[in-house]
Amino acid sequence: MQEQNSSFLTKVKRDKYLLLLLLPCALYYIIFKYVPIFGISIAFMDYNLFKGITESDWVGFKYFSMFFNTPDFWPVLRNTFLLGLYKLIFGFPAPIILALLINEVSKSFLKRFVQTVSYLPHFISNVVVAGIAVMFLSPTGGVVNQLLSAIGVDRINFLVEASWFRSIYVTTDVWQHIGWGTIIYLAALTAIDPQLYEAARMDGANRWKQTLNITLPGIAPAIVIILILDIGKILEIGFEKVYLLSTPATYETADIISTYVYRVGLTQGNYSYATAIDLFTGIISFIFIVAANSFSRRVSGSSIW
Amino acid sequence: MKIWNRKLGLLALAAIITGTLLSGCSKENAVKEENHENVALGKEVTLEMMTFSHTNWPYKENWPIYKYLKEETGISFKVQPVMSDYTTTMNLAISSGEIPDLMMVNSLNAANTHGVSGAFVDYFEHLDQMPNYRKFLEDHPEVKAAILSPEGKNYFMPLYGLEQQSRRSWLYRDDVFEKHNLTPPTTYDELYTVAKRLKEIYPDSFPIAVFNGLSPLVNMAPAFNTNSSYYYDDEKDEWRYGPTEDNYKKMVEYMNKFYAEGLVAPDFMAHKRKQFNDLLLQNKSFIASDYIGIMDELPLMLGDKASEFSLDYMVPPVGTPDGKSHNVFAGLQSDGFAVAANSKERDRLLQYLDFLFSPEGIELATWGREGETFTTENGARKFNVDYKEFGDLRTKTGIATIGAHTVLDMTAYESMYSPKMREAMKIAPDHETKPQPRLAYTNEENEVLSMVGETVKKFHEEQIAKFILGQKPMDDWDAYVNEVNKLGVQQVLDVHRSAYERTQKFLNEAK
């Protein structure tokens, strides 16, 4: 015991500068991520801003049962889940495909150009993206409808049809984030040993076979980790773009947990209720991520922990 | 936040220096006199104020209006201007316990919630110190009815005047109407005919411009003698829910017809202000329902090409025989002042606010200083020529910005309107609904409003939207009424009724 302690201390002493480098990062997590966790307690309180956390009255699970009992609970949960799921199904593979395509481009100038252009939309704010969508999808002057009528299809009033909402949301989302997502895969691609490709070519593999048997397995660990993280984010649909793109006619598919929280919790100053709902989605996301991780560990052997 | 607010030392220092300069008293006296007894004007203090700063006229420290107010009252402010997300910043200040002496709160509800927990001063307890405020409330019972807490107290000091600028109204392109020899409609049938005619002349157009979800219906409802939400019916002295009434159905039928025949833009619900403006500016819409101010604002956007573009006030068309030719009164300002309960200079501050309700205070806040912001010619006042429009006046002097007034005499700004707008502002009050009561709700009532009320509202909006878009046949109306009632309309109505009765009781007791 004694020895272990002293060896620990000597290690600390030896690495003190390295540990010092770690300090800001640790402090960041403690102050901004761990301390606020105690704020969760307001989900179980009749929280009053002026009285604060210490003096507000406890109400137990009142706000949770309130949420479960509202008639909006199931529709809102279903919409959130489906929107997240579609976003995962279409948004997750898109950057992988783009990364593979970019990787096949041999001219390095063109490669960089495509990459830069594709990740620029990531920096456009949601307000602007929603504005672009409204303009493009306009049933009268919008580009999309002009194309549709040019090929003889009836014009579609996209923004007031509940059935179109998810497609619009997911499409704009893929467009916004596809380039950004490729960055990590392109980084993973550079780690693949070029000798593997040479060997494959010797064996007579064409480009498709090379992609299938070398490139994809090469970035598989990165894919799995991103997938697990994305699964954890299924219920975390941002508020802004949904709010901007939805109209009363599309509430059926567009009303999600965060817009519900905005309407009922925040605009009414009902912080406890908003926190309770947030905690609920947090717990579901946690279950998702743990399940995905253990599933992946069993099936593919690679996992986050 | 802490560093920002903790400036007791600075405050003392400011008191010492200014005290010595102005009243010539010794340093010790200046510090000692900083207590509640001495509220005589002249001794200067600097207090903290948090207020909303509009992006079009952001707060400037050297705005003359605050200088004038300081000269008059001896109070100057260290202002924390907030540009966006006022609610969050306000709540942060309250929850951190560092509440500024004077604070703009952006809803009656917020003032009441925090007031009842002890954060803010109850003005009613200090009315003996505030004769002008007391008189103002006596003269404006509708304002008094809109500022009470559920316990009949008052933590929210109203702002009065600017709401006249945000009038809703119907407008039409008088140049286009004249060109084709058309007359502005007075009924919804005429509205339909004239819009049809315009559509024939301009096939690409959507003659009636409305935008932003179902908000157009809010201003249309009075023409059908109904309302887009819960409302107090003066004539029958009862609370009602508009969206299930037969008259409301008639309004929806008209909208459905307008939509089906392309008289409104097919995606008007998704339109924001930009698309709305574009339709009008590109000669694709000729009749609009919006704020009255766009009459003067839109031509400015066209710049040199504006020569032909002309909007004018249109008397609101009537939809049903019992409908009224009314626009919806947008309501009193939602912002108001709250005074921190633990402010060291509470009495001085109350005196300051009371001054703003006095005739001299209103005049100063409205006009500024003679010779500096305005001049008098032949007995008539005129603003300095530097201020070409109302916005100019605000940017350059701070006059009529939030935080620098409680009451404004809006007639003063008439000279800054175009002649047409001036004319419209004269007619507008005759075509306006009475303001709906703004009520204070208890916590339990608020819970019903946010839970049941929001569920009802969402269902109502969704269904009405589908009726208008023809995604649902009008025959389903009765089923919709049943369904929405089942969601708890009555419960919400009861909340409004009891809150209203409570307010009436407080008002009658005070008499």
Short mmCIF file of N, CA, C and O in Angstrom, two decimals, chain B residues 335-436:
data_model
loop_
_atom_site.label_atom_id
_atom_site.label_comp_id
_atom_site.label_asym_id
_atom_site.label_seq_id
_atom_site.Cartn_x
_atom_site.Cartn_y
_atom_site.Cartn_z
N ASP B 335 -44.11 45.29 -22.05
CA ASP B 335 -43.00 45.64 -21.15
C ASP B 335 -43.47 46.55 -20.03
O ASP B 335 -44.41 47.32 -20.20
N GLY B 336 -42.79 46.45 -18.91
CA GLY B 336 -43.10 47.35 -17.80
C GLY B 336 -41.91 47.42 -16.85
O GLY B 336 -41.02 46.57 -16.89
N PHE B 337 -41.90 48.43 -15.99
CA PHE B 337 -40.80 48.58 -15.03
C PHE B 337 -41.09 47.82 -13.74
O PHE B 337 -42.21 47.85 -13.24
N ALA B 338 -40.07 47.19 -13.18
CA ALA B 338 -40.17 46.64 -11.83
C ALA B 338 -39.01 47.19 -11.03
O ALA B 338 -37.89 47.34 -11.53
N VAL B 339 -39.26 47.52 -9.76
CA VAL B 339 -38.22 48.05 -8.89
C VAL B 339 -37.79 46.96 -7.93
O VAL B 339 -38.62 46.30 -7.31
N ALA B 340 -36.48 46.76 -7.81
CA ALA B 340 -35.95 45.73 -6.92
C ALA B 340 -36.33 46.04 -5.48
O ALA B 340 -36.17 47.17 -5.02
N ALA B 341 -36.85 45.02 -4.77
CA ALA B 341 -37.31 45.24 -3.41
C ALA B 341 -36.16 45.70 -2.50
O ALA B 341 -36.37 46.44 -1.55
N ASN B 342 -34.96 45.25 -2.83
CA ASN B 342 -33.85 45.60 -1.93
C ASN B 342 -33.00 46.75 -2.47
O ASN B 342 -31.83 46.89 -2.10
N SER B 343 -33.56 47.56 -3.34
CA SER B 343 -32.80 48.69 -3.86
C SER B 343 -32.50 49.67 -2.72
O SER B 343 -33.37 49.98 -1.92
N LYS B 344 -31.25 50.15 -2.68
CA LYS B 344 -30.86 51.06 -1.60
C LYS B 344 -31.54 52.41 -1.75
O LYS B 344 -31.71 53.16 -0.81
N GLU B 345 -31.88 52.74 -2.97
CA GLU B 345 -32.47 54.07 -3.23
C GLU B 345 -33.92 53.93 -3.65
O GLU B 345 -34.39 54.61 -4.54
N ARG B 346 -34.62 53.01 -3.00
CA ARG B 346 -35.97 52.70 -3.43
C ARG B 346 -36.85 53.95 -3.54
O ARG B 346 -37.53 54.18 -4.53
N ASP B 347 -36.82 54.79 -2.48
CA ASP B 347 -37.74 55.93 -2.47
C ASP B 347 -37.40 56.93 -3.56
O ASP B 347 -38.29 57.48 -4.20
N ARG B 348 -36.11 57.15 -3.76
CA ARG B 348 -35.71 58.05 -4.84
C ARG B 348 -36.21 57.54 -6.19
O ARG B 348 -36.69 58.28 -7.03
N LEU B 349 -36.07 56.23 -6.33
CA LEU B 349 -36.44 55.60 -7.60
C LEU B 349 -37.95 55.71 -7.84
O LEU B 349 -38.39 56.02 -8.95
N LEU B 350 -38.73 55.49 -6.80
CA LEU B 350 -40.18 55.60 -6.94
C LEU B 350 -40.55 57.03 -7.31
O LEU B 350 -41.44 57.28 -8.13
N GLN B 351 -39.82 57.97 -6.70
CA GLN B 351 -40.07 59.37 -7.02
C GLN B 351 -39.74 59.66 -8.48
O GLN B 351 -40.45 60.39 -9.16
N TYR B 352 -38.64 59.06 -8.92
CA TYR B 352 -38.22 59.22 -10.31
C TYR B 352 -39.30 58.71 -11.26
O TYR B 352 -39.69 59.37 -12.21
N LEU B 353 -39.79 57.50 -10.98
CA LEU B 353 -40.82 56.91 -11.84
C LEU B 353 -42.09 57.74 -11.81
O LEU B 353 -42.75 57.95 -12.83
N ASP B 354 -42.41 58.25 -10.61
CA ASP B 354 -43.60 59.08 -10.51
C ASP B 354 -43.46 60.34 -11.36
O ASP B 354 -44.42 60.79 -11.97
N PHE B 355 -42.24 60.88 -11.36
CA PHE B 355 -42.00 62.06 -12.19
C PHE B 355 -42.35 61.79 -13.65
O PHE B 355 -42.91 62.64 -14.34
N LEU B 356 -42.01 60.58 -14.12
CA LEU B 356 -42.28 60.24 -15.52
C LEU B 356 -43.78 60.21 -15.83
O LEU B 356 -44.17 60.27 -16.99
N PHE B 357 -44.62 60.11 -14.81
CA PHE B 357 -46.06 60.15 -15.04
C PHE B 357 -46.62 61.56 -14.91
O PHE B 357 -47.79 61.79 -15.17
N SER B 358 -45.80 62.50 -14.45
CA SER B 358 -46.27 63.87 -14.29
C SER B 358 -46.32 64.56 -15.65
O SER B 358 -45.62 64.14 -16.58
N PRO B 359 -47.11 65.61 -15.81
CA PRO B 359 -47.18 66.31 -17.09
C PRO B 359 -45.80 66.76 -17.57
O PRO B 359 -45.47 66.60 -18.75
N GLU B 360 -44.98 67.28 -16.65
CA GLU B 360 -43.63 67.72 -17.06
C GLU B 360 -42.80 66.52 -17.51
O GLU B 360 -42.04 66.59 -18.47
N GLY B 361 -42.95 65.42 -16.78
CA GLY B 361 -42.18 64.21 -17.10
C GLY B 361 -42.55 63.67 -18.46
O GLY B 361 -41.69 63.30 -19.26
N ILE B 362 -43.87 63.63 -18.72
CA ILE B 362 -44.33 63.12 -20.02
C ILE B 362 -43.80 64.02 -21.14
O ILE B 362 -43.32 63.55 -22.17
N GLU B 363 -43.85 65.32 -20.89
CA GLU B 363 -43.39 66.26 -21.90
C GLU B 363 -41.89 66.08 -22.17
O GLU B 363 -41.46 66.02 -23.32
N LEU B 364 -41.14 65.95 -21.08
CA LEU B 364 -39.69 65.78 -21.25
C LEU B 364 -39.37 64.48 -21.99
O LEU B 364 -38.56 64.45 -22.91
N ALA B 365 -40.05 63.39 -21.60
CA ALA B 365 -39.77 62.10 -22.23
C ALA B 365 -40.21 62.08 -23.69
O ALA B 365 -39.64 61.37 -24.51
N THR B 366 -41.23 62.87 -24.00
CA THR B 366 -41.74 62.88 -25.37
C THR B 366 -40.94 63.80 -26.29
O THR B 366 -40.60 63.43 -27.40
N TRP B 367 -40.62 64.99 -25.77
CA TRP B 367 -40.03 66.01 -26.63
C TRP B 367 -38.54 66.22 -26.43
O TRP B 367 -37.84 66.68 -27.34
N GLY B 368 -38.06 65.94 -25.23
CA GLY B 368 -36.67 66.29 -24.94
C GLY B 368 -36.58 67.73 -24.47
O GLY B 368 -37.50 68.22 -23.81
N ARG B 369 -35.49 68.41 -24.82
CA ARG B 369 -35.27 69.77 -24.34
C ARG B 369 -35.45 70.81 -25.44
O ARG B 369 -34.97 70.63 -26.55
N GLU B 370 -36.13 71.86 -25.12
CA GLU B 370 -36.29 72.96 -26.07
C GLU B 370 -34.92 73.53 -26.44
O GLU B 370 -34.06 73.71 -25.58
N GLY B 371 -34.74 73.78 -27.72
CA GLY B 371 -33.46 74.33 -28.16
C GLY B 371 -32.47 73.23 -28.53
O GLY B 371 -31.57 73.43 -29.32
N GLU B 372 -32.63 72.05 -27.95
CA GLU B 372 -31.71 70.96 -28.27
C GLU B 372 -32.35 69.92 -29.17
O GLU B 372 -31.81 69.55 -30.19
N THR B 373 -33.53 69.42 -28.76
CA THR B 373 -34.19 68.42 -29.60
C THR B 373 -35.36 69.02 -30.36
O THR B 373 -35.78 68.49 -31.37
N PHE B 374 -35.92 70.11 -29.84
CA PHE B 374 -37.04 70.72 -30.57
C PHE B 374 -37.00 72.24 -30.42
O PHE B 374 -36.32 72.77 -29.55
N THR B 375 -37.76 72.91 -31.30
CA THR B 375 -37.88 74.36 -31.21
C THR B 375 -39.35 74.72 -31.29
O THR B 375 -40.17 73.92 -31.72
N THR B 376 -39.69 75.91 -30.83
CA THR B 376 -41.07 76.36 -30.92
C THR B 376 -41.16 77.50 -31.92
O THR B 376 -40.41 78.47 -31.82
N GLU B 377 -42.00 77.32 -32.90
CA GLU B 377 -42.22 78.39 -33.90
C GLU B 377 -43.69 78.74 -33.91
O GLU B 377 -44.54 77.87 -34.12
N ASN B 378 -44.00 79.99 -33.72
CA ASN B 378 -45.39 80.46 -33.68
C ASN B 378 -46.25 79.61 -32.75
O ASN B 378 -47.37 79.24 -33.09
N GLY B 379 -45.70 79.26 -31.65
CA GLY B 379 -46.47 78.49 -30.68
C GLY B 379 -46.55 77.00 -30.96
O GLY B 379 -47.05 76.24 -30.15
N ALA B 380 -46.05 76.56 -32.14
CA ALA B 380 -46.09 75.13 -32.45
C ALA B 380 -44.70 74.53 -32.30
O ALA B 380 -43.71 75.12 -32.73
N ARG B 381 -44.67 73.35 -31.71
CA ARG B 381 -43.37 72.70 -31.51
C ARG B 381 -42.95 71.93 -32.74
O ARG B 381 -43.78 71.33 -33.43
N LYS B 382 -41.64 71.93 -32.99
CA LYS B 382 -41.13 71.15 -34.12
C LYS B 382 -39.86 70.46 -33.71
O LYS B 382 -38.99 71.06 -33.05
N PHE B 383 -39.74 69.21 -34.05
CA PHE B 383 -38.49 68.51 -33.75
C PHE B 383 -37.39 69.06 -34.64
O PHE B 383 -37.64 69.56 -35.74
N ASN B 384 -36.18 68.97 -34.14
CA ASN B 384 -35.00 69.35 -34.90
C ASN B 384 -35.02 68.73 -36.30
O ASN B 384 -35.45 67.60 -36.46
N VAL B 385 -34.54 69.46 -37.28
CA VAL B 385 -34.58 68.93 -38.65
C VAL B 385 -33.69 67.70 -38.83
O VAL B 385 -33.84 66.97 -39.80
N ASP B 386 -32.76 67.48 -37.89
CA ASP B 386 -31.88 66.30 -37.99
C ASP B 386 -32.67 65.00 -37.95
O ASP B 386 -32.24 63.98 -38.46
N TYR B 387 -33.83 65.05 -37.29
CA TYR B 387 -34.59 63.82 -37.12
C TYR B 387 -35.67 63.78 -38.19
O TYR B 387 -36.70 64.40 -38.08
N LYS B 388 -35.40 62.99 -39.24
CA LYS B 388 -36.32 62.97 -40.37
C LYS B 388 -37.51 62.07 -40.11
O LYS B 388 -38.60 62.30 -40.58
N GLU B 389 -37.27 61.00 -39.37
CA GLU B 389 -38.38 60.11 -39.06
C GLU B 389 -38.27 59.67 -37.62
O GLU B 389 -37.25 59.90 -36.96
N PHE B 390 -39.29 58.96 -37.18
CA PHE B 390 -39.40 58.54 -35.81
C PHE B 390 -38.17 57.72 -35.38
O PHE B 390 -37.60 57.92 -34.30
N GLY B 391 -37.75 56.81 -36.27
CA GLY B 391 -36.60 55.97 -35.97
C GLY B 391 -35.34 56.79 -35.74
O GLY B 391 -34.54 56.52 -34.85
N ASP B 392 -35.19 57.83 -36.57
CA ASP B 392 -34.07 58.76 -36.44
C ASP B 392 -34.02 59.39 -35.06
O ASP B 392 -32.97 59.47 -34.43
N LEU B 393 -35.17 59.83 -34.63
CA LEU B 393 -35.27 60.48 -33.32
C LEU B 393 -34.84 59.53 -32.23
O LEU B 393 -34.08 59.88 -31.32
N ARG B 394 -35.25 58.28 -32.37
CA ARG B 394 -34.90 57.29 -31.36
C ARG B 394 -33.40 57.01 -31.38
O ARG B 394 -32.75 57.00 -30.34
N THR B 395 -32.84 56.78 -32.57
CA THR B 395 -31.41 56.46 -32.66
C THR B 395 -30.56 57.59 -32.12
O THR B 395 -29.55 57.35 -31.46
N LYS B 396 -30.94 58.82 -32.43
CA LYS B 396 -30.04 59.93 -32.10
C LYS B 396 -30.23 60.50 -30.71
O LYS B 396 -29.31 61.05 -30.14
N THR B 397 -31.46 60.40 -30.15
CA THR B 397 -31.69 61.03 -28.85
C THR B 397 -32.06 60.05 -27.75
O THR B 397 -31.98 60.36 -26.57
N GLY B 398 -32.50 58.86 -28.14
CA GLY B 398 -32.96 57.92 -27.13
C GLY B 398 -34.40 58.17 -26.72
O GLY B 398 -34.98 57.40 -25.96
N ILE B 399 -35.00 59.24 -27.23
CA ILE B 399 -36.40 59.52 -26.93
C ILE B 399 -37.27 58.38 -27.46
O ILE B 399 -37.03 57.88 -28.55
N ALA B 400 -38.27 57.98 -26.66
CA ALA B 400 -39.20 56.92 -27.04
C ALA B 400 -38.55 55.55 -27.18
O ALA B 400 -39.09 54.66 -27.82
N THR B 401 -37.38 55.37 -26.57
CA THR B 401 -36.83 54.02 -26.49
C THR B 401 -37.25 53.41 -25.16
O THR B 401 -37.58 54.13 -24.22
N ILE B 402 -37.23 52.07 -25.11
CA ILE B 402 -37.67 51.39 -23.89
C ILE B 402 -36.68 51.69 -22.76
O ILE B 402 -35.48 51.46 -22.90
N GLY B 403 -37.19 52.21 -21.68
CA GLY B 403 -36.32 52.53 -20.55
C GLY B 403 -36.29 54.02 -20.28
O GLY B 403 -35.99 54.46 -19.18
N ALA B 404 -36.59 54.82 -21.33
CA ALA B 404 -36.45 56.27 -21.18
C ALA B 404 -37.80 56.97 -20.99
O ALA B 404 -37.88 58.18 -21.07
N HIS B 405 -38.85 56.20 -20.77
CA HIS B 405 -40.16 56.84 -20.58
C HIS B 405 -41.10 55.87 -19.90
O HIS B 405 -40.85 54.66 -19.85
N THR B 406 -42.19 56.39 -19.36
CA THR B 406 -43.30 55.51 -18.99
C THR B 406 -44.50 55.87 -19.87
O THR B 406 -45.15 55.01 -20.42
N VAL B 407 -44.76 57.17 -20.01
CA VAL B 407 -45.87 57.60 -20.86
C VAL B 407 -45.32 58.49 -21.97
O VAL B 407 -44.46 59.34 -21.72
N LEU B 408 -45.79 58.28 -23.19
CA LEU B 408 -45.41 59.15 -24.30
C LEU B 408 -46.66 59.80 -24.87
O LEU B 408 -47.71 59.17 -24.96
N ASP B 409 -46.51 61.05 -25.22
CA ASP B 409 -47.62 61.74 -25.89
C ASP B 409 -47.44 61.55 -27.39
O ASP B 409 -46.69 62.27 -28.03
N MET B 410 -48.11 60.54 -27.93
CA MET B 410 -47.82 60.14 -29.32
C MET B 410 -48.20 61.20 -30.35
O MET B 410 -47.71 61.17 -31.48
N THR B 411 -49.07 62.14 -29.99
CA THR B 411 -49.45 63.16 -30.96
C THR B 411 -48.23 63.99 -31.38
O THR B 411 -48.21 64.57 -32.45
N ALA B 412 -47.23 64.00 -30.52
CA ALA B 412 -46.02 64.78 -30.81
C ALA B 412 -45.33 64.27 -32.07
O ALA B 412 -44.65 65.03 -32.77
N TYR B 413 -45.47 62.99 -32.37
CA TYR B 413 -44.69 62.41 -33.46
C TYR B 413 -45.43 62.45 -34.80
O TYR B 413 -44.94 61.96 -35.80
N GLU B 414 -46.63 63.01 -34.78
CA GLU B 414 -47.43 63.03 -36.00
C GLU B 414 -46.70 63.70 -37.16
O GLU B 414 -46.81 63.27 -38.30
N SER B 415 -45.94 64.75 -36.83
CA SER B 415 -45.27 65.49 -37.90
C SER B 415 -44.27 64.62 -38.64
O SER B 415 -43.84 64.96 -39.74
N MET B 416 -43.90 63.48 -38.05
CA MET B 416 -42.92 62.63 -38.71
C MET B 416 -43.57 61.62 -39.63
O MET B 416 -42.90 60.89 -40.33
N TYR B 417 -44.89 61.53 -39.59
CA TYR B 417 -45.58 60.61 -40.49
C TYR B 417 -45.81 61.28 -41.85
O TYR B 417 -45.84 62.50 -41.95
N SER B 418 -46.06 60.44 -42.86
CA SER B 418 -46.48 60.99 -44.14
C SER B 418 -47.92 61.49 -43.97
O SER B 418 -48.63 61.05 -43.06
N PRO B 419 -48.37 62.41 -44.85
CA PRO B 419 -49.73 62.95 -44.70
C PRO B 419 -50.78 61.83 -44.68
O PRO B 419 -51.72 61.89 -43.90
N LYS B 420 -50.58 60.79 -45.52
CA LYS B 420 -51.56 59.71 -45.57
C LYS B 420 -51.63 58.95 -44.25
O LYS B 420 -52.68 58.57 -43.76
N MET B 421 -50.44 58.72 -43.70
CA MET B 421 -50.34 58.00 -42.44
C MET B 421 -50.98 58.83 -41.32
O MET B 421 -51.67 58.30 -40.45
N ARG B 422 -50.76 60.14 -41.37
CA ARG B 422 -51.33 61.03 -40.36
C ARG B 422 -52.86 60.92 -40.40
O ARG B 422 -53.53 60.81 -39.38
N GLU B 423 -53.37 60.93 -41.63
CA GLU B 423 -54.81 60.81 -41.84
C GLU B 423 -55.31 59.47 -41.28
O GLU B 423 -56.31 59.40 -40.57
N ALA B 424 -54.55 58.41 -41.60
CA ALA B 424 -54.94 57.06 -41.17
C ALA B 424 -54.97 56.96 -39.66
O ALA B 424 -55.87 56.35 -39.08
N MET B 425 -53.99 57.57 -39.00
CA MET B 425 -53.93 57.49 -37.55
C MET B 425 -55.12 58.17 -36.92
O MET B 425 -55.48 57.89 -35.78
N LYS B 426 -55.72 59.10 -37.67
CA LYS B 426 -56.92 59.77 -37.14
C LYS B 426 -58.14 58.85 -37.23
O LYS B 426 -58.97 58.81 -36.33
N ILE B 427 -58.24 58.11 -38.35
CA ILE B 427 -59.40 57.24 -38.54
C ILE B 427 -59.27 55.95 -37.71
O ILE B 427 -60.25 55.44 -37.20
N ALA B 428 -58.04 55.47 -37.62
CA ALA B 428 -57.80 54.13 -37.06
C ALA B 428 -58.51 53.88 -35.72
O ALA B 428 -59.12 52.82 -35.56
N PRO B 429 -58.44 54.79 -34.76
CA PRO B 429 -59.05 54.48 -33.46
C PRO B 429 -60.54 54.17 -33.54
O PRO B 429 -61.08 53.46 -32.69
N ASP B 430 -61.22 54.70 -34.57
CA ASP B 430 -62.65 54.42 -34.70
C ASP B 430 -62.92 53.03 -35.24
O ASP B 430 -64.05 52.55 -35.20
N HIS B 431 -61.88 52.42 -35.79
CA HIS B 431 -62.06 51.07 -36.34
C HIS B 431 -61.19 50.09 -35.58
O HIS B 431 -60.31 49.44 -36.14
N GLU B 432 -61.44 50.00 -34.31
CA GLU B 432 -60.58 49.19 -33.48
C GLU B 432 -61.40 48.56 -32.37
O GLU B 432 -62.25 49.22 -31.78
N THR B 433 -61.11 47.30 -32.07
CA THR B 433 -61.82 46.65 -30.97
C THR B 433 -61.37 47.24 -29.65
O THR B 433 -60.30 47.83 -29.56
N LYS B 434 -62.17 47.06 -28.63
CA LYS B 434 -61.73 47.44 -27.29
C LYS B 434 -60.65 46.46 -26.86
O LYS B 434 -60.68 45.29 -27.24
N PRO B 435 -59.68 46.91 -26.07
CA PRO B 435 -58.64 45.97 -25.65
C PRO B 435 -59.24 44.85 -24.81
O PRO B 435 -60.14 45.08 -24.01
N GLN B 436 -58.73 43.65 -25.03
CA GLN B 436 -59.13 42.54 -24.18
C GLN B 436 -58.44 42.68 -22.84
O GLN B 436 -57.32 43.18 -22.76
#
